[in-house]
């Protein structure tokens, strides 16, 4: 059963400069489904629209970001909720933090610098459950922190007094205190050292196991995806180009871009210099015609320059947007 | 830690500023070509009084003594500080022998009242409006405010004061033209007198408030529009906190820290503005006192007001700077 279904979502940033409107087509016709209880990964180079996709899907839309078309439907307890159709900002607020929660990119600075950690916990709990009983609140937070291996003493600290890894753990604790149904994690391990990274991945796994929630994990670090995710989507220039079970992506990738990404990964024992993906990701203001990957694709044909390939089913739960696959089918 | 790293350096800075400022007040008049003692003597003889040379000499001695111009430069400088420490700024010459300190004391409450009320009003209103502008960027109020603030900001204090004076005291005589209270009003703590005070203070205060709101508004807008982009505000949104809480506890609370620094930085400028506004409205404060002292060439009074202003403004800035760490935990605990 799917908990989230995204259909043909288009989210652009519109900025005006000297009377000319520029559109950054950060998310351009994306469709996917996330099943209940799974960990769904989204990978792609920097600037391909991963964070924008998360923002759009969780209804965090404010100028210059706008939704042009598409549908984002959640299924909470068999009730369908179309978050983009919610007219009132207030209704969206009621969902965020409780049903949907977000571990944002740049988690180093997600804690209000002038508020003690405890206040941040109070803010989020109070926003959704109205704290009536202090001791009850303390107990709730304490159990949660203990479960995550965090010490109660951090509650009295200000963010700047804590290390980066600690702040990241606290952000995760905050994002999960209300046991959300679905968690969006945007690069939760970037900017942390490898040891702390592993700890954070462990923590996320553990929460997922305890709270039985669904997790959408965004990172450009394929090793983390391999370690954590059930299914993986590869994004390129605002579109999903391939989606499949993690094993399939790593063992039988179909899209030339996925191949290129995987080639740039180091493997143990191999000392040769890895080929980094040649070329640069395209500007999302002036996107290439046809398949967006064609200027960098070793196998591009005339057709790729003119027509845009659809994301089509090529195997059990395996979707690819490439004419090569269409031909071979 | 805070004490050593923040308070002590700030205090040393304060003392240095005072020392330099007060020394400059000593040096600058002595660089001027006109000698106040000769000026005074000339004025007396010009009035047609006949004085015999011995009496003139004696007079010169006394005047030099009173002006602190006796002895060598260094001796004068030492004496200058000595007199300052006992709070003696010498006598005024236009209102001889009233001490300068006495005159300042009489004028001070007027200036203080004007300054504090206008500063509070403009700071609070400007800061709030700036926060509203950023929280509701598309509201009509926000857009009007922005245009107004941009247009008002370059207007000098005296122009604003004159415009208000002409419109509301001359063309439409709703408010009095000048003074701190009506001629012949009975001074006392009663409603009638207080209302009278208020009526006289209204235009001077308004002319300052209207100008300063714009400045505070624009500064708050700039700072807060950066705060809105901060990860912690985005996160608060993503966690579904109520909008009002985000505005006050996340956006405004963080943006207000630079507003406090701005208060300290702009205090000197605002003080100057208050003095000019007083002159336009003939308000009985320090500004008007200074103006008449300059017109009458009351040397001691001019110097006294200068010294007093330096001490007053730097002390206020020091106090604001000492409050600042209470608002920013990053300074408090470093
Ligand atoms: N506020 C904004 N205004 C205009 N353009 C923006 C804005 N935010 C992001 N963009 C553009 O949208 C595109 C997608 O950005 P996004 O942050 O979604 O990328 P990302 O995949 O998350 O990258 P990263 O891995 O670096 O986080 C980029 O080209 C970026 O320049
Ligand atoms: Mg991102």
XYZ file of C-alpha atoms and ligand atoms in Angstrom:
695
model
C 0.000 0.000 0.000
C 1.358 3.430 -0.806
C 1.409 6.194 1.757
C 2.464 8.876 -0.694
C 1.609 9.279 -4.320
C 3.088 12.091 -6.384
C 1.705 12.699 -9.859
C 3.258 14.885 -12.548
C 4.554 17.396 -10.063
C 6.014 20.607 -11.443
C 7.581 23.074 -9.028
C 9.460 26.076 -10.424
C 11.251 28.998 -8.859
C 10.239 32.217 -10.588
C 12.529 35.171 -10.204
C 12.285 38.467 -11.951
C 15.343 40.371 -13.060
C 15.124 43.626 -15.029
C 11.554 42.832 -16.007
C 12.450 39.431 -17.407
C 11.021 36.408 -15.594
C 13.403 33.516 -15.086
C 12.028 30.122 -14.288
C 14.188 27.560 -12.580
C 12.553 24.278 -13.477
C 13.742 22.532 -10.352
C 11.070 19.818 -10.318
C 9.661 19.169 -13.754
C 7.071 16.449 -14.037
C 7.936 13.996 -11.307
C 5.769 10.994 -10.427
C 6.473 8.321 -7.873
C 4.895 6.316 -5.089
C 6.237 5.528 -1.664
C 5.006 2.433 0.125
C 4.148 2.370 3.756
C 7.086 1.478 5.976
C 9.732 1.577 3.320
C 12.848 3.664 3.012
C 12.775 5.422 -0.311
C 15.993 7.035 -1.451
C 16.449 9.925 -3.842
C 19.893 10.487 -5.324
C 21.322 12.913 -7.819
C 23.965 15.545 -8.333
C 23.890 18.825 -6.490
C 21.299 21.204 -7.899
C 19.139 18.591 -9.598
C 16.115 19.557 -7.487
C 16.126 17.061 -4.626
C 15.486 19.565 -1.873
C 12.892 21.342 -3.969
C 11.079 18.067 -4.517
C 10.945 17.496 -0.754
C 9.715 21.014 -0.105
C 6.987 20.685 -2.699
C 5.909 17.278 -1.462
C 5.667 18.434 2.141
C 3.731 21.535 1.114
C 6.417 24.025 2.156
C 5.699 26.368 -0.683
C 6.407 30.036 -0.559
C 7.683 32.448 -3.168
C 9.744 32.229 -5.259
C 8.800 28.539 -5.306
C 5.488 27.773 -6.954
C 3.639 24.660 -7.962
C 2.540 24.705 -11.576
C 0.761 21.423 -11.706
C 0.633 18.030 -10.122
C -0.858 16.225 -7.209
C 0.609 15.079 -3.913
C -1.668 12.667 -2.102
C -0.953 11.164 1.300
C -2.785 8.218 2.703
C -3.019 8.500 6.465
C -5.212 5.859 8.131
C -6.998 5.257 4.834
C -7.884 8.894 4.461
C -6.528 10.573 1.381
C -5.007 14.001 1.931
C -4.076 16.135 -1.045
C -1.656 18.531 0.585
C -1.379 20.906 -2.362
C -5.143 21.238 -2.530
C -5.363 22.408 1.077
C -6.340 26.020 0.753
C -5.548 27.115 4.240
C -2.040 27.416 5.491
C -3.354 26.442 8.900
C -4.456 23.021 7.712
C -1.012 22.334 6.336
C 0.531 23.316 9.613
C -1.602 20.742 11.376
C -0.104 17.998 9.247
C 3.499 19.091 9.421
C 5.487 17.914 12.383
C 2.913 15.269 13.334
C 2.090 13.379 10.174
C 4.888 14.567 7.949
C 8.154 15.586 9.407
C 11.224 17.069 7.893
C 14.895 16.782 8.736
C 16.123 19.696 6.649
C 19.337 20.082 4.740
C 21.932 22.043 6.645
C 20.806 20.608 9.932
C 23.718 22.372 11.591
C 21.685 25.533 11.849
C 18.125 24.302 12.185
C 18.019 25.059 15.896
C 17.048 28.556 16.929
C 20.285 30.079 18.287
C 18.584 32.075 21.023
C 16.406 29.260 22.359
C 17.419 26.454 24.663
C 16.961 22.968 23.225
C 14.152 22.258 25.635
C 12.229 25.238 24.299
C 12.500 23.850 20.788
C 10.966 20.597 21.980
C 8.265 22.508 23.789
C 7.487 24.517 20.675
C 6.872 21.510 18.503
C 4.940 19.474 21.051
C 2.875 22.454 22.093
C 2.069 23.278 18.480
C 0.323 19.957 18.032
C -0.721 18.630 21.405
C -0.938 21.649 23.721
C 1.238 20.860 26.711
C -1.002 20.779 29.756
C 1.079 18.808 32.139
C 4.744 19.708 32.542
C 5.861 16.464 34.113
C 4.071 14.542 31.425
C 5.905 16.511 28.755
C 9.238 16.033 30.512
C 8.637 12.333 30.694
C 7.707 12.069 27.064
C 10.837 13.898 25.948
C 13.001 11.980 28.367
C 11.865 8.593 27.107
C 12.372 9.706 23.548
C 15.861 11.037 24.213
C 16.840 7.934 26.130
C 15.658 5.743 23.295
C 17.940 7.694 21.001
C 20.845 7.544 23.427
C 20.829 11.260 24.166
C 21.409 12.721 27.578
C 18.772 14.883 29.274
C 21.386 17.518 30.090
C 21.447 18.712 26.467
C 18.000 20.124 27.044
C 19.399 23.080 28.935
C 22.030 23.932 26.353
C 21.923 26.505 23.615
C 22.638 25.156 20.120
C 26.050 26.802 19.805
C 27.256 24.889 22.843
C 26.785 21.537 21.113
C 28.885 19.740 18.527
C 27.640 19.317 14.962
C 26.924 15.626 15.430
C 25.012 16.316 18.610
C 22.956 19.023 16.944
C 22.127 16.646 14.124
C 20.948 13.999 16.586
C 18.827 16.529 18.388
C 17.288 17.640 15.102
C 16.411 14.037 14.387
C 14.984 13.654 17.873
C 12.896 16.789 17.343
C 11.655 15.598 13.982
C 10.533 12.290 15.420
C 9.198 13.233 18.854
C 5.602 13.150 17.665
C 6.035 9.801 15.890
C 5.297 11.063 12.380
C 3.947 8.719 9.735
C 6.427 9.867 7.156
C 9.831 11.460 7.543
C 11.709 13.418 4.898
C 15.422 13.493 5.544
C 17.350 15.917 3.351
C 21.072 15.162 3.388
C 21.070 14.362 7.096
C 24.646 13.155 7.026
C 26.319 15.722 4.824
C 28.829 17.892 6.664
C 29.396 15.254 9.340
C 32.552 13.181 9.638
C 32.370 9.517 8.687
C 32.119 8.141 12.218
C 29.335 10.532 13.172
C 27.667 9.793 9.832
C 27.478 6.133 10.683
C 25.997 6.975 14.069
C 23.345 9.117 12.459
C 22.429 6.434 9.936
C 22.178 3.954 12.797
C 19.943 6.358 14.671
C 17.623 6.802 11.726
C 17.380 3.048 11.235
C 16.573 2.554 14.885
C 13.832 5.169 14.948
C 12.357 3.735 11.803
C 12.260 0.315 13.394
C 10.667 1.536 16.615
C 8.140 3.964 15.250
C 7.342 2.025 12.090
C 7.336 5.102 9.933
C 8.078 5.661 6.292
C 11.292 7.408 5.413
C 12.306 9.348 2.359
C 16.028 9.766 2.303
C 17.704 12.329 0.091
C 21.428 12.357 -0.315
C 23.968 12.357 -3.097
C 25.970 9.787 -1.108
C 25.223 6.498 -2.868
C 26.955 4.486 -0.141
C 24.344 5.611 2.343
C 21.565 4.706 -0.041
C 23.052 1.252 -0.511
C 23.212 0.824 3.230
C 19.808 2.166 4.152
C 17.222 2.230 1.402
C 14.757 -0.273 0.006
C 14.094 1.547 -3.227
C 16.018 4.277 -4.956
C 15.156 7.011 -7.446
C 17.833 8.743 -9.482
C 17.119 12.353 -10.331
C 18.660 14.353 -13.128
C 17.878 18.001 -13.887
C 14.476 18.069 -12.234
C 13.284 14.664 -13.432
C 13.448 11.097 -12.177
C 15.434 9.125 -14.726
C 15.471 5.730 -13.064
C 13.749 4.075 -10.149
C 14.077 0.522 -8.802
C 14.946 -1.592 -5.788
C 18.341 -0.646 -4.443
C 19.878 -3.969 -5.488
C 18.688 -3.567 -9.018
C 20.009 -0.026 -9.276
C 23.412 -1.107 -8.088
C 23.577 -4.369 -10.019
C 21.564 -3.834 -13.172
C 21.381 -0.105 -13.799
C 19.810 0.809 -17.112
C 20.023 4.544 -17.500
C 23.327 5.892 -18.820
C 23.288 8.538 -16.070
C 22.907 5.938 -13.333
C 25.816 4.054 -14.865
C 27.872 7.191 -14.842
C 27.071 7.863 -11.175
C 27.957 4.323 -10.191
C 31.209 4.441 -12.116
C 32.307 7.381 -10.034
C 31.924 5.308 -6.861
C 35.094 3.777 -5.425
C 35.185 0.062 -4.684
C 37.391 -1.608 -2.115
C 40.724 -2.819 -3.467
C 40.510 -0.771 -6.626
C 43.241 1.839 -6.694
C 42.623 3.361 -10.108
C 41.326 6.902 -10.195
C 37.575 6.919 -10.561
C 36.070 8.529 -13.588
C 33.994 11.395 -12.307
C 30.870 12.137 -14.272
C 32.080 14.146 -17.263
C 30.461 17.455 -18.032
C 28.419 19.542 -15.673
C 24.753 19.301 -14.757
C 22.677 21.613 -16.966
C 21.271 24.914 -15.885
C 17.660 24.498 -14.872
C 16.796 27.852 -16.405
C 17.802 26.875 -19.940
C 17.283 23.123 -19.961
C 18.543 21.099 -22.921
C 15.954 20.017 -25.460
C 14.791 16.426 -25.628
C 16.365 14.165 -23.033
C 18.046 16.477 -20.548
C 20.991 14.177 -20.231
C 21.823 14.030 -23.932
C 24.713 16.539 -23.929
C 26.602 14.329 -21.472
C 25.349 10.968 -22.669
C 27.832 8.736 -24.499
C 25.006 7.016 -26.356
C 22.921 9.995 -27.365
C 21.228 9.785 -30.751
C 19.429 12.294 -32.920
C 16.158 11.286 -31.316
C 17.435 12.078 -27.802
C 18.074 15.655 -28.871
C 14.508 16.149 -30.057
C 12.152 14.043 -27.995
C 11.787 13.636 -24.258
C 11.743 10.010 -23.071
C 8.965 8.975 -20.690
C 9.632 7.104 -17.481
C 8.567 3.595 -18.520
C 8.329 0.263 -16.790
C 11.138 -2.074 -17.882
C 10.883 -4.777 -15.242
C 9.322 -5.594 -11.878
C 9.242 -2.216 -10.092
C 11.919 -0.880 -12.388
C 11.278 2.334 -14.300
C 13.667 4.056 -16.682
C 13.415 7.144 -18.849
C 15.616 6.338 -21.819
C 15.001 5.583 -25.503
C 17.554 2.766 -25.413
C 15.242 0.839 -23.107
C 12.185 1.636 -25.133
C 13.885 0.153 -28.184
C 15.032 -3.007 -26.440
C 11.615 -3.784 -25.040
C 34.402 34.872 31.161
C 31.925 37.342 29.765
C 33.352 39.818 32.188
C 36.877 39.445 30.923
C 36.105 39.030 27.270
C 33.269 41.456 26.802
C 32.697 43.855 29.656
C 36.262 44.912 30.399
C 37.256 45.629 26.784
C 34.027 47.532 26.307
C 34.735 49.562 29.418
C 38.258 50.381 28.313
C 36.842 51.542 25.013
C 34.396 53.764 26.875
C 37.120 55.421 28.928
C 39.247 55.946 25.823
C 36.401 57.561 23.919
C 35.684 59.882 26.835
C 39.323 60.810 27.177
C 39.789 61.579 23.511
C 36.477 63.403 23.165
C 37.012 65.597 26.177
C 40.573 66.333 25.168
C 39.359 67.411 21.734
C 36.903 69.767 23.391
C 39.917 71.253 25.144
C 42.086 71.521 22.037
C 39.716 72.721 19.321
C 38.710 76.099 20.804
C 42.362 76.830 21.502
C 43.133 76.414 17.820
C 40.621 79.081 16.882
C 42.020 82.520 16.102
C 39.560 84.379 18.323
C 40.325 84.713 21.999
C 37.202 84.736 24.138
C 38.785 86.959 26.766
C 39.753 89.653 24.272
C 36.375 89.255 22.627
C 34.627 89.937 25.904
C 36.845 92.913 26.734
C 36.353 94.368 23.285
C 32.661 94.074 23.667
C 32.756 95.975 26.931
C 34.829 98.814 25.521
C 32.719 98.904 22.405
C 29.703 99.524 24.593
C 31.361 102.825 25.386
C 32.360 102.069 28.936
C 35.536 103.785 29.972
C 37.926 101.525 31.839
C 41.341 102.477 33.051
C 44.159 100.161 31.891
C 44.779 98.726 35.355
C 41.182 97.731 35.707
C 41.263 96.180 32.215
C 44.305 94.165 33.181
C 42.616 92.978 36.339
C 39.522 92.115 34.375
C 41.608 90.138 31.882
C 43.094 88.120 34.754
C 39.692 87.290 36.194
C 38.269 86.341 32.832
C 41.217 84.107 32.046
C 40.725 82.426 35.364
C 37.033 81.875 34.707
C 37.637 80.585 31.173
C 40.398 78.286 32.331
C 42.881 80.060 30.096
C 45.433 80.905 32.721
C 48.986 79.610 32.632
C 50.729 77.445 30.046
C 48.812 75.031 27.849
C 49.746 72.014 29.910
C 48.820 73.728 33.162
C 45.472 74.657 31.605
C 44.910 71.052 30.575
C 45.600 69.752 34.091
C 43.315 72.344 35.605
C 40.654 71.489 33.025
C 40.527 67.872 34.163
C 40.678 68.858 37.810
C 37.650 71.067 37.398
C 35.813 68.403 35.444
C 36.268 65.852 38.174
C 34.554 68.057 40.701
C 31.795 68.725 38.169
C 32.734 72.341 37.656
C 32.287 73.627 34.113
C 32.708 77.261 35.126
C 30.165 80.052 35.103
C 28.016 81.031 32.152
C 28.759 84.484 30.824
C 25.424 85.489 29.505
C 23.798 84.549 32.768
C 26.716 85.375 35.026
C 27.370 83.982 37.610
C 25.047 80.946 37.195
C 27.265 77.879 36.768
C 27.028 76.115 33.416
C 26.159 72.894 35.210
C 23.118 74.594 36.666
C 21.889 75.695 33.246
C 22.382 72.238 31.796
C 20.494 70.736 34.702
C 17.497 72.939 33.982
C 17.458 72.092 30.269
C 18.267 68.428 30.574
C 14.849 67.032 31.545
C 13.291 68.605 28.452
C 15.807 67.054 26.106
C 15.706 63.742 27.896
C 11.933 63.643 27.695
C 11.917 64.459 24.005
C 14.683 62.037 23.199
C 13.477 59.068 25.215
C 9.856 59.265 24.151
C 10.645 59.698 20.464
C 13.335 57.043 20.540
C 11.112 54.493 22.260
C 8.163 55.153 20.001
C 10.135 55.076 16.774
C 12.216 52.061 17.743
C 9.299 49.960 18.866
C 7.006 50.922 15.988
C 9.739 50.731 13.348
C 10.933 47.359 14.577
C 7.433 45.908 14.729
C 6.544 47.189 11.280
C 9.784 45.791 9.891
C 8.907 42.407 11.342
C 5.408 42.593 9.892
C 6.745 43.570 6.497
C 8.940 40.487 6.417
C 6.312 38.124 7.815
C 3.598 39.313 5.459
C 5.604 40.645 2.524
C 2.631 40.980 0.226
C 0.293 42.841 2.547
C -0.758 46.314 1.460
C 0.387 47.819 4.752
C 3.851 46.399 4.228
C 4.109 47.810 0.741
C 2.917 51.276 1.752
C 5.320 51.287 4.697
C 8.206 50.435 2.453
C 7.548 53.261 0.012
C 7.029 55.744 2.855
C 10.161 54.688 4.698
C 12.314 54.928 1.594
C 10.953 58.385 0.843
C 11.264 59.738 4.381
C 14.698 58.484 5.191
C 16.749 61.130 3.381
C 14.795 64.058 4.878
C 16.944 66.022 7.343
C 15.632 66.658 10.851
C 15.245 70.394 10.500
C 13.256 70.175 7.265
C 10.821 67.727 8.839
C 10.503 69.931 11.917
C 9.908 73.034 9.826
C 7.314 71.336 7.646
C 5.338 70.131 10.653
C 5.678 73.501 12.322
C 4.399 75.351 9.281
C 1.498 72.985 8.674
C 0.264 72.286 12.193
C 1.209 75.460 14.029
C 1.037 78.139 11.373
C -1.420 77.182 8.637
C -3.642 75.117 10.931
C -2.799 76.381 14.414
C -3.628 73.156 16.214
C -0.391 73.093 18.160
C 1.674 75.881 19.711
C 4.532 77.384 17.726
C 7.190 77.312 20.397
C 8.197 76.630 23.966
C 7.861 73.814 26.440
C 4.658 75.044 28.095
C 2.306 78.005 27.791
C 3.400 81.376 29.043
C 1.965 81.985 32.468
C 0.850 78.384 32.954
C 0.999 77.322 36.564
C 3.731 74.755 36.876
C 2.584 71.794 38.903
C 1.587 68.211 38.857
C -1.936 68.574 37.594
C -3.809 67.411 34.531
C -4.043 70.858 33.032
C -0.309 71.406 33.091
C 0.462 67.903 31.890
C -1.857 68.323 28.933
C -0.184 71.613 28.191
C 3.228 69.942 28.287
C 1.966 67.255 25.997
C 0.567 69.742 23.507
C 3.920 71.489 23.304
C 5.942 68.316 23.046
C 3.714 66.736 20.423
C 5.107 68.284 17.256
C 8.801 68.018 18.188
C 8.331 64.383 19.153
C 6.304 63.629 16.042
C 8.838 65.163 13.719
C 11.526 62.911 15.188
C 9.369 59.803 15.378
C 8.172 60.082 11.796
C 11.747 60.341 10.549
C 13.236 57.660 12.719
C 10.545 55.024 12.222
C 11.691 54.757 8.621
C 15.265 54.035 9.619
C 14.381 51.370 12.174
C 11.856 49.870 9.782
C 14.382 49.524 6.982
C 17.074 48.072 9.222
C 14.673 45.572 10.723
C 13.396 44.630 7.294
C 16.904 43.969 6.028
C 17.940 41.890 8.997
C 14.668 40.008 9.312
C 14.491 39.174 5.628
C 17.764 37.339 6.104
C 16.531 35.649 9.258
C 13.484 34.346 7.398
C 15.793 32.418 5.099
C 17.645 30.847 8.026
C 17.364 27.095 8.416
C 15.803 27.374 11.855
C 12.885 29.389 10.507
C 12.366 27.000 7.607
C 12.512 24.154 10.081
C 9.985 25.806 12.370
C 7.696 26.062 9.337
C 8.305 22.437 8.485
C 7.417 21.448 12.043
C 4.070 23.184 11.787
C 4.622 25.749 14.554
C 1.910 28.411 14.694
C 2.640 31.386 12.474
C 2.607 33.896 15.321
C 5.112 31.915 17.319
C 7.429 31.770 14.329
C 7.125 35.502 13.793
C 7.803 36.493 17.379
C 10.031 33.806 18.810
C 12.006 32.875 15.744
C 12.117 35.777 13.299
C 11.714 38.880 15.458
C 13.610 37.514 18.420
C 16.693 36.937 16.292
C 16.383 40.053 14.187
C 16.079 42.258 17.245
C 19.658 41.647 18.321
C 21.161 43.829 15.574
C 18.413 46.380 16.257
C 19.848 46.839 19.751
C 23.326 47.340 18.351
C 21.799 49.812 15.927
C 20.419 51.718 18.879
C 23.904 52.161 20.279
C 25.387 53.017 16.897
C 22.786 55.631 15.978
C 22.425 57.262 19.357
C 24.870 60.087 18.617
C 23.126 60.924 15.375
C 19.694 60.833 16.990
C 20.881 63.040 19.842
C 22.099 65.572 17.294
C 18.722 65.384 15.586
C 16.966 66.075 18.871
C 19.055 69.203 19.450
C 18.220 70.549 15.994
C 14.539 69.761 16.402
C 14.534 71.642 19.702
C 16.026 74.700 18.052
C 13.327 74.734 15.365
C 10.578 74.492 17.977
C 12.364 76.734 20.521
C 11.931 73.869 22.932
C 13.647 74.701 26.242
C 16.172 71.843 26.131
C 19.894 71.471 25.606
C 19.635 72.197 21.880
C 18.077 75.594 22.366
C 20.491 76.308 25.193
C 23.397 75.493 22.892
C 21.939 77.631 20.141
C 21.627 80.702 22.344
C 25.079 80.037 23.795
C 26.546 80.046 20.295
C 24.699 83.244 19.349
C 25.869 84.992 22.500
C 29.391 83.594 22.331
C 29.002 82.003 25.751
C 32.250 80.084 25.569
C 31.980 78.166 28.830
C 28.438 77.115 28.142
C 29.308 75.804 24.664
C 32.207 73.776 26.019
C 30.118 72.542 28.918
C 27.336 71.303 26.653
C 29.860 69.579 24.414
C 31.482 67.774 27.302
C 28.132 66.861 28.717
C 26.932 65.476 25.376
C 30.022 63.350 24.939
C 29.665 61.865 28.403
C 25.919 61.390 28.071
C 25.913 59.722 24.675
C 28.883 57.439 25.377
C 27.431 56.363 28.710
C 24.118 55.516 27.092
C 25.927 53.543 24.403
C 27.884 51.687 27.060
C 24.700 50.741 28.872
C 23.092 49.461 25.668
C 26.186 47.439 24.866
C 26.128 45.908 28.321
C 22.496 44.869 27.889
C 23.262 43.214 24.558
C 24.800 39.972 25.923
C 21.620 39.349 27.882
C 19.814 39.005 24.569
C 22.340 36.923 22.715
C 23.344 33.673 24.379
C 26.220 33.292 21.936
C 27.924 36.261 23.534
C 26.801 35.374 27.027
C 28.430 31.996 27.196
C 31.518 32.294 25.108
N 15.112 30.135 -3.622
C 15.518 29.802 -4.863
N 15.372 30.681 -5.883
C 15.771 30.369 -7.131
N 16.342 29.213 -7.478
C 16.523 28.296 -6.507
C 16.124 28.543 -5.153
N 16.448 27.468 -4.408
C 17.007 26.589 -5.249
N 17.052 27.066 -6.531
C 17.575 26.379 -7.719
O 16.806 25.220 -7.914
C 17.618 24.159 -8.345
C 17.401 22.944 -7.465
O 17.803 23.257 -6.149
P 17.727 22.205 -4.963
O 18.120 22.896 -3.722
O 16.418 21.541 -5.010
O 18.871 21.192 -5.406
P 19.409 19.910 -4.613
O 19.268 18.776 -5.528
O 18.783 19.815 -3.281
O 20.940 20.266 -4.486
P 21.940 19.966 -3.268
O 22.394 18.578 -3.419
O 23.045 20.952 -3.528
O 21.189 20.234 -2.005
C 19.039 24.655 -8.318
O 19.437 24.942 -9.641
C 18.985 25.915 -7.516
O 19.901 26.847 -8.015
Mg 19.421 19.996 -1.381
